[in-house]
PDB file of C-alpha atoms in Angstrom:
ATOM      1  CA  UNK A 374     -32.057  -5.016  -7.473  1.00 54.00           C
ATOM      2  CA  UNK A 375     -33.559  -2.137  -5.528  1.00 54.00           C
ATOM      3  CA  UNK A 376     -32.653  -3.818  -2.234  1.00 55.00           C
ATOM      4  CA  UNK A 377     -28.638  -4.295  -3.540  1.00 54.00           C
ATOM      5  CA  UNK A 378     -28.445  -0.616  -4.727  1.00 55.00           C
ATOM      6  CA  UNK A 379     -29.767   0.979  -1.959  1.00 53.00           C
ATOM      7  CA  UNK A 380     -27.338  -1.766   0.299  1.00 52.00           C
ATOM      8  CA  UNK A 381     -24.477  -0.257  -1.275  1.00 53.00           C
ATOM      9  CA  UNK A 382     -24.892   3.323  -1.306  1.00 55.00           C
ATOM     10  CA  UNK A 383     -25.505   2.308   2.964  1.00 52.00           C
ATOM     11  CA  UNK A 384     -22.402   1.149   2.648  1.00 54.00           C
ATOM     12  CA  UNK A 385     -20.454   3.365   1.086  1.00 56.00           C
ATOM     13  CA  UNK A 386     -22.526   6.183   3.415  1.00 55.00           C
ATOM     14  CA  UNK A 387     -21.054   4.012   5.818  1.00 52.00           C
ATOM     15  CA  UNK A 388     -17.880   4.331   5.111  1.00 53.00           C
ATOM     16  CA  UNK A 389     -17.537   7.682   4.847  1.00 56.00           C
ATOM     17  CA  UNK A 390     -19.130   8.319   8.300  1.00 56.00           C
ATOM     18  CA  UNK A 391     -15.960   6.541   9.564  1.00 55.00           C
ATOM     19  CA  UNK A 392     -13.586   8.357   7.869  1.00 58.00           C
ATOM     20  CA  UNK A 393     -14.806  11.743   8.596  1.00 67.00           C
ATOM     21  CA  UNK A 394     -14.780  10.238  12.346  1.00 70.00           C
ATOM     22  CA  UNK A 395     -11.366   8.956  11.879  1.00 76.00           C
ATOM     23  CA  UNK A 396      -9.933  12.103   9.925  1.00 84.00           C
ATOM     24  CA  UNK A 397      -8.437  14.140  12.661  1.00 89.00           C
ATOM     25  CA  UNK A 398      -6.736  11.169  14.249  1.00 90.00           C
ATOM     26  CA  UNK A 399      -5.482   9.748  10.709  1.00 90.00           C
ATOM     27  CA  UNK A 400      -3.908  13.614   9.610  1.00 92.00           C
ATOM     28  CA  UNK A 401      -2.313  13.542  13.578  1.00 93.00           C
ATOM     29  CA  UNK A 402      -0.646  10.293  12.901  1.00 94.00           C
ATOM     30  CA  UNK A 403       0.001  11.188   9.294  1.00 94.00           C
ATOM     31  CA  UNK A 404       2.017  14.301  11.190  1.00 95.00           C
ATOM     32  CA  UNK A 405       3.228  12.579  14.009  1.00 95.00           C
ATOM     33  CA  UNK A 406       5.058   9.917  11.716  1.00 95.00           C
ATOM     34  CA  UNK A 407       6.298  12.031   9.003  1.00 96.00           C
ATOM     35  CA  UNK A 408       7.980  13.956  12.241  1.00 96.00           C
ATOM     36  CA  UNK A 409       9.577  10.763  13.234  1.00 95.00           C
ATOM     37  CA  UNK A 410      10.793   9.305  10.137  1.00 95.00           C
ATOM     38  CA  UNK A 411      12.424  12.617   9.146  1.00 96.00           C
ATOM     39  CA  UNK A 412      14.017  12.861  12.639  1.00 94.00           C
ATOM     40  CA  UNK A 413      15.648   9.193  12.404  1.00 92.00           C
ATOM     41  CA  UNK A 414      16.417   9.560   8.492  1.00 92.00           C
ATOM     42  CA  UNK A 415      18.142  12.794   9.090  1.00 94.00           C
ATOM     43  CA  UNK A 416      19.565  10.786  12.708  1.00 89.00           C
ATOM     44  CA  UNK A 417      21.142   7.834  10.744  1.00 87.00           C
ATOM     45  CA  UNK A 418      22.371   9.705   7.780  1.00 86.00           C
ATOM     46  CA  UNK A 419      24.021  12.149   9.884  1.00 88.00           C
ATOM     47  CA  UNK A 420      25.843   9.686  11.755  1.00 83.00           C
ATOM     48  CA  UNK A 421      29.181   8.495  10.091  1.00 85.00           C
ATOM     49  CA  UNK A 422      29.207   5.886   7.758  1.00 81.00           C
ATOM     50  CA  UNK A 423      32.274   4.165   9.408  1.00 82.00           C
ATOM     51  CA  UNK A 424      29.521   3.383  12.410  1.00 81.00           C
ATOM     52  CA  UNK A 425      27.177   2.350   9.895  1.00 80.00           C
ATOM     53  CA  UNK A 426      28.085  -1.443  10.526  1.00 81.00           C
ATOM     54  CA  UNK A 427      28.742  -1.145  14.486  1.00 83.00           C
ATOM     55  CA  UNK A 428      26.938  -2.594  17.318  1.00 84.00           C
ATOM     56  CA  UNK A 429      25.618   0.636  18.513  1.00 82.00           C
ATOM     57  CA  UNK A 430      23.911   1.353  14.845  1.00 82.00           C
ATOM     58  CA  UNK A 431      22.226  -2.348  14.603  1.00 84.00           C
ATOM     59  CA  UNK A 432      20.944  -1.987  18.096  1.00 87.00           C
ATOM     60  CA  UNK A 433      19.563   1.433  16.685  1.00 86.00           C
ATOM     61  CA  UNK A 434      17.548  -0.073  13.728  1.00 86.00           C
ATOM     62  CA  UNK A 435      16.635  -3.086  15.985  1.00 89.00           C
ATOM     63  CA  UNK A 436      15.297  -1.188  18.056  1.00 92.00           C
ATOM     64  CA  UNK A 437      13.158   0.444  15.198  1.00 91.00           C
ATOM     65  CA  UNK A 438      12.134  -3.017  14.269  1.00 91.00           C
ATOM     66  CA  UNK A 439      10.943  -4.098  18.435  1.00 92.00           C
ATOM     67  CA  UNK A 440       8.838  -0.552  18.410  1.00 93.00           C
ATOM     68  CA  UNK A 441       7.097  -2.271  14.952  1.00 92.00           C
ATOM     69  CA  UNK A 442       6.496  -5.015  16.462  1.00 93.00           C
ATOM     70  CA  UNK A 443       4.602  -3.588  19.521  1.00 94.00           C
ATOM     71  CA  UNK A 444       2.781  -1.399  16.903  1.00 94.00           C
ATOM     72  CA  UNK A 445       1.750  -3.979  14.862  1.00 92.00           C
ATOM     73  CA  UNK A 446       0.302  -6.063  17.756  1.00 92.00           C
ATOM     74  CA  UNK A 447      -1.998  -3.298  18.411  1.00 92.00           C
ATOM     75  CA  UNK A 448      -2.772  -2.916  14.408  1.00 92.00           C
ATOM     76  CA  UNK A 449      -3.650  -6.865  14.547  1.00 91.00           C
ATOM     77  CA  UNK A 450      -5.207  -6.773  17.908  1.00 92.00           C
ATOM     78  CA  UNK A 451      -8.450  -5.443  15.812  1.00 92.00           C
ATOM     79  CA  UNK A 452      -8.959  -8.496  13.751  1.00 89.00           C
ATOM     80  CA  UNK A 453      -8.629 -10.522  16.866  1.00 89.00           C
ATOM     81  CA  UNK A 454     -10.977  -9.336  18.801  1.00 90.00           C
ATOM     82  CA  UNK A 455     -13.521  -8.581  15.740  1.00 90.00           C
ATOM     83  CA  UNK A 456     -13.454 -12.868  15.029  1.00 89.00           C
ATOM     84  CA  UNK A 457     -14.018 -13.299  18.955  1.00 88.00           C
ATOM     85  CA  UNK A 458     -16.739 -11.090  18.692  1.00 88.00           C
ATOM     86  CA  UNK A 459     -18.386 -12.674  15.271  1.00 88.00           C
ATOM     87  CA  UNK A 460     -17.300 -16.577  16.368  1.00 87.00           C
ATOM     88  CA  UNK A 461     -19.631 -15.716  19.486  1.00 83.00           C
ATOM     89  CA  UNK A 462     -16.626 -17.299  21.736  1.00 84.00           C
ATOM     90  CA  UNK A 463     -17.261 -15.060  24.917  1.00 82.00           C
ATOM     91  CA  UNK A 464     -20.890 -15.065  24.567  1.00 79.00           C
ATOM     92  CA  UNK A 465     -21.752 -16.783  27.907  1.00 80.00           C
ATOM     93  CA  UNK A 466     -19.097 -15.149  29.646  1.00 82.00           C
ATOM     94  CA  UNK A 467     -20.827 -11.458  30.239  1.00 81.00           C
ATOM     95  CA  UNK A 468     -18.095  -9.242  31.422  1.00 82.00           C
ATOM     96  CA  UNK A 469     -15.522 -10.758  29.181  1.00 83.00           C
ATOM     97  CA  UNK A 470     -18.061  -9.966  26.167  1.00 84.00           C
ATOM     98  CA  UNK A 471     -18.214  -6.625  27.093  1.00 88.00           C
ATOM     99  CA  UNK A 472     -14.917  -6.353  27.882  1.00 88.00           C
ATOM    100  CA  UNK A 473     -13.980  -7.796  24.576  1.00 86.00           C
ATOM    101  CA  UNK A 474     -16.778  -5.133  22.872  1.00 89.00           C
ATOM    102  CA  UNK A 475     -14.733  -2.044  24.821  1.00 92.00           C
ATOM    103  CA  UNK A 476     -11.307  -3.299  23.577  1.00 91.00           C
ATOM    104  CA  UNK A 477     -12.904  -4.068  20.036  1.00 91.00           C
ATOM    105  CA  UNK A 478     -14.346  -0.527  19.581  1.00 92.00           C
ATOM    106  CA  UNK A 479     -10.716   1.071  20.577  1.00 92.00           C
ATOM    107  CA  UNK A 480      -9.089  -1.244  18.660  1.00 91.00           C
ATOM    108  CA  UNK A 481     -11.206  -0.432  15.272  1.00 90.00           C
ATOM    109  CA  UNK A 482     -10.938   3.714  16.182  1.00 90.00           C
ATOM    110  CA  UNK A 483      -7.180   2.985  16.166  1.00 91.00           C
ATOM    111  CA  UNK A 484      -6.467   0.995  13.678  1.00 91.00           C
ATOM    112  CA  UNK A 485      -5.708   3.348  11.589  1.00 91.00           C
ATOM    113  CA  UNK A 486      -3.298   5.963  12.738  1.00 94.00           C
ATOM    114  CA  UNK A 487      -1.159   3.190  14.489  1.00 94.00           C
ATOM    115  CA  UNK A 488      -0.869   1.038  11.146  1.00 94.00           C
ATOM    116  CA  UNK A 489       0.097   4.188   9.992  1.00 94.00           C
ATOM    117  CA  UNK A 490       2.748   4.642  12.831  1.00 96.00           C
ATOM    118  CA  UNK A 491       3.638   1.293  12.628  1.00 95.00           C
ATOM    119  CA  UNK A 492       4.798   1.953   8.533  1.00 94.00           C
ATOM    120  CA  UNK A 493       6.825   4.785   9.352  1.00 95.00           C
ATOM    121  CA  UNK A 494       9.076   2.987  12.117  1.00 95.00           C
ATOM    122  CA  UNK A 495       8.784   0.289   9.817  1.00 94.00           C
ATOM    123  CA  UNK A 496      10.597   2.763   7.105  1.00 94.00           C
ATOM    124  CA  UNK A 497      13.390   3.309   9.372  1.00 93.00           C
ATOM    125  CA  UNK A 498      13.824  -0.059  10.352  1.00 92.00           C
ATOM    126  CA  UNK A 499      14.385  -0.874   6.373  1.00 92.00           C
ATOM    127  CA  UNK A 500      16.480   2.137   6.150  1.00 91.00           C
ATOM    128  CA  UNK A 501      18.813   1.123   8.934  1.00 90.00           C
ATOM    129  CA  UNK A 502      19.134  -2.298   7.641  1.00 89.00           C
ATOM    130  CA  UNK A 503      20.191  -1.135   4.374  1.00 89.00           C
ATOM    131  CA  UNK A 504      22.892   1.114   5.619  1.00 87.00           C
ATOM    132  CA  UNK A 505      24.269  -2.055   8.282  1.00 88.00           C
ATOM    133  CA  UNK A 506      24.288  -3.848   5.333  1.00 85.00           C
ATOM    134  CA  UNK A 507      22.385  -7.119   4.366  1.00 84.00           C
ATOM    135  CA  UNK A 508      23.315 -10.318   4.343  1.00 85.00           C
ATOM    136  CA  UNK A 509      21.293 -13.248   2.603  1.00 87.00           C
ATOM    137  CA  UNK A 510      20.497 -14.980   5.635  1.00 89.00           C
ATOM    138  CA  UNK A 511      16.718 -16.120   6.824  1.00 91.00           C
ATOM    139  CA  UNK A 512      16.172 -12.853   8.818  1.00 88.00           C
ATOM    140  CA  UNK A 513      16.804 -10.421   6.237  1.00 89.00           C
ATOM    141  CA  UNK A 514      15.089 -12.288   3.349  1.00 93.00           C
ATOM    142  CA  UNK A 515      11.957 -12.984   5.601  1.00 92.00           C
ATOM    143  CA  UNK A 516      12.301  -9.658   6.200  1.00 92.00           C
ATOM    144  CA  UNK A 517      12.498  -8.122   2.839  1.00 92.00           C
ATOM    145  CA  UNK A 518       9.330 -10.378   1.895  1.00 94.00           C
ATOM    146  CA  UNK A 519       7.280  -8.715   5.060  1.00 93.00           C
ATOM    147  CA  UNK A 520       8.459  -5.020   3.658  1.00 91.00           C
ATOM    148  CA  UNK A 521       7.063  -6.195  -0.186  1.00 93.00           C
ATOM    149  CA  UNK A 522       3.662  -7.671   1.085  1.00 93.00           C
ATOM    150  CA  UNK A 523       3.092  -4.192   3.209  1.00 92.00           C
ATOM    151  CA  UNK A 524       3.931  -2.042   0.590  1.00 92.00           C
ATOM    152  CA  UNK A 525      -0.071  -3.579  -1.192  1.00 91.00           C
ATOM    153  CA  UNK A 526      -1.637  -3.001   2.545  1.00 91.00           C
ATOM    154  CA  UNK A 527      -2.101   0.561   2.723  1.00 89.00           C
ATOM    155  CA  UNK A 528      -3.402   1.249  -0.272  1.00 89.00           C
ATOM    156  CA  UNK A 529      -5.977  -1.651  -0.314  1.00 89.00           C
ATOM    157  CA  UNK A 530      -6.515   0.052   3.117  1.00 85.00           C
ATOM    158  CA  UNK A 531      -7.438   3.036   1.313  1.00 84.00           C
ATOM    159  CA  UNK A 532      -9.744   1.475  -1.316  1.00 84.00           C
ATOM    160  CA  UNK A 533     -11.595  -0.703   1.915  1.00 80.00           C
ATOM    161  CA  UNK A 534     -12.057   3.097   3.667  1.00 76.00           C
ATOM    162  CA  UNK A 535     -14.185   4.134  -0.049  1.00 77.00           C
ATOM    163  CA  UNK A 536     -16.093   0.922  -0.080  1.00 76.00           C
ATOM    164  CA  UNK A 537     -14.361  -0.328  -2.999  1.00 77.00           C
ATOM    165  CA  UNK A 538     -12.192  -3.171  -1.349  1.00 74.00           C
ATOM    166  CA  UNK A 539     -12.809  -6.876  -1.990  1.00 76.00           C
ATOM    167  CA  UNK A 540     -11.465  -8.257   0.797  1.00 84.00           C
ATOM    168  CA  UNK A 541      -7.800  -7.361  -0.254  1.00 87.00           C
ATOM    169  CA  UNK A 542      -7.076  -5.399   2.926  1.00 87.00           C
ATOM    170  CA  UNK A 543      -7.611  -8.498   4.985  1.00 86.00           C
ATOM    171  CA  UNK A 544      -5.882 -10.549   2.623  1.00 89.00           C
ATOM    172  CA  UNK A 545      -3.063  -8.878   2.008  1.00 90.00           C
ATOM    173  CA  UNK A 546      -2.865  -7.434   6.235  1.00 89.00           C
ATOM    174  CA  UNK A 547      -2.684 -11.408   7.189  1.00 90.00           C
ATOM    175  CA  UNK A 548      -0.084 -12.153   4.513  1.00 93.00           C
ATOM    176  CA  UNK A 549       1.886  -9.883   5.811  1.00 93.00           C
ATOM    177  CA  UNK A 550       1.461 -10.811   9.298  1.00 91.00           C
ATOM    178  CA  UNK A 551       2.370 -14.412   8.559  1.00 93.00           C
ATOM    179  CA  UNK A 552       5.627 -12.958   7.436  1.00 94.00           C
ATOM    180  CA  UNK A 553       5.884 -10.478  10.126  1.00 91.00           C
ATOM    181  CA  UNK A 554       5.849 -13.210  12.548  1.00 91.00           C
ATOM    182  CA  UNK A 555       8.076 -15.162  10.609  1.00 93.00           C
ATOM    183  CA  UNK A 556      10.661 -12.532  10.486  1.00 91.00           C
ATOM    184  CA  UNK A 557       9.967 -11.267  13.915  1.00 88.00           C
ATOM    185  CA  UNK A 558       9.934 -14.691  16.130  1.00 87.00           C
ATOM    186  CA  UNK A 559      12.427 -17.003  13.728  1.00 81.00           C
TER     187      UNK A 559
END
């Protein structure tokens, strides 16, 4: 009982050690995307609602949707490389494990500010598809599922940075990516 107790508190000591290392870059990205979705809000809203369902508009929010997508690779490049690392797949193959160990320690300092990146352009690419109009086709309901099983990310995200998270980060992140993908590639 001892032994479990004094486990958790680690943990949770743990925990906050990363966020008071990831703090500065978090509140930067926090910034940095609040700048950017208030700069394509006030863009689209500001452009004339006749051109709301031209070509040059949907290529606008598309394009919202292809910077996501880069983004998000990056976001899910951390899980990647943290089950090569666990599985032990590049352990006989030196420079590729510490290769893989470089890459994984960026990817996990990262994380963070460019899921939170990722959400705002994500934002605008919802907001731009609302105002082109949608249609109930395969792409926009796939789509509309991916925006719902994000909204549950970040705040599970939140509970997992306190120590409080079961597992519903992970869950609910690869849920979402299934759908992602789905959207994105079909």
């Amino acid at each position: 009982m001892a032994q479990e107790r004094s486990a958790a508190i680690f943990g949770k000591q743990m925990m906050n050690t990363f966020w008071v290392k990831d703090r500065k870059w978090v509140i930067l990205s926090l910034g940095i995307t609040l700048l950017i979705v208030l700069y394509g809000v006030w863009t689209m809203f500001h452009t004339p609602s006749s051109q709301w369902h031209d070509r040059a508009f949907k290529g606008l929010y598309k394009n919202y949707g292809s910077q996501a997508r880069i983004l998000l690779f990056a976001v899910l490049a951390y899980y990647v490389l943290k089950t090569i690392i666990q599985r032990r797949w590049v352990e006989q193959w030196l420079i590729l494990k510490r290769s893989s160990i470089t890459l994984l320690r960026i990817t996990r300092k990262f994380h963070t500010p460019i899921a939170i990146l990722a959400i705002g352009v994500i934002f605008l690419h919802i907001v731009g598809a609302f105002l082109y109009g949608i249609k109930l086709d395969f792409a926009n309901i796939s789509g509309l599922l991916a925006g719902l099983a994000l909204l549950p990310v970040p705040i599970a995200g939140v509970f997992r940075s306190r120590g409080l998270d079961r597992k519903w980060h992970l869950r609910l992140g690869l849920i979402f990516a299934v759908l992602f993908l789905i959207h994105a590639f079909l």
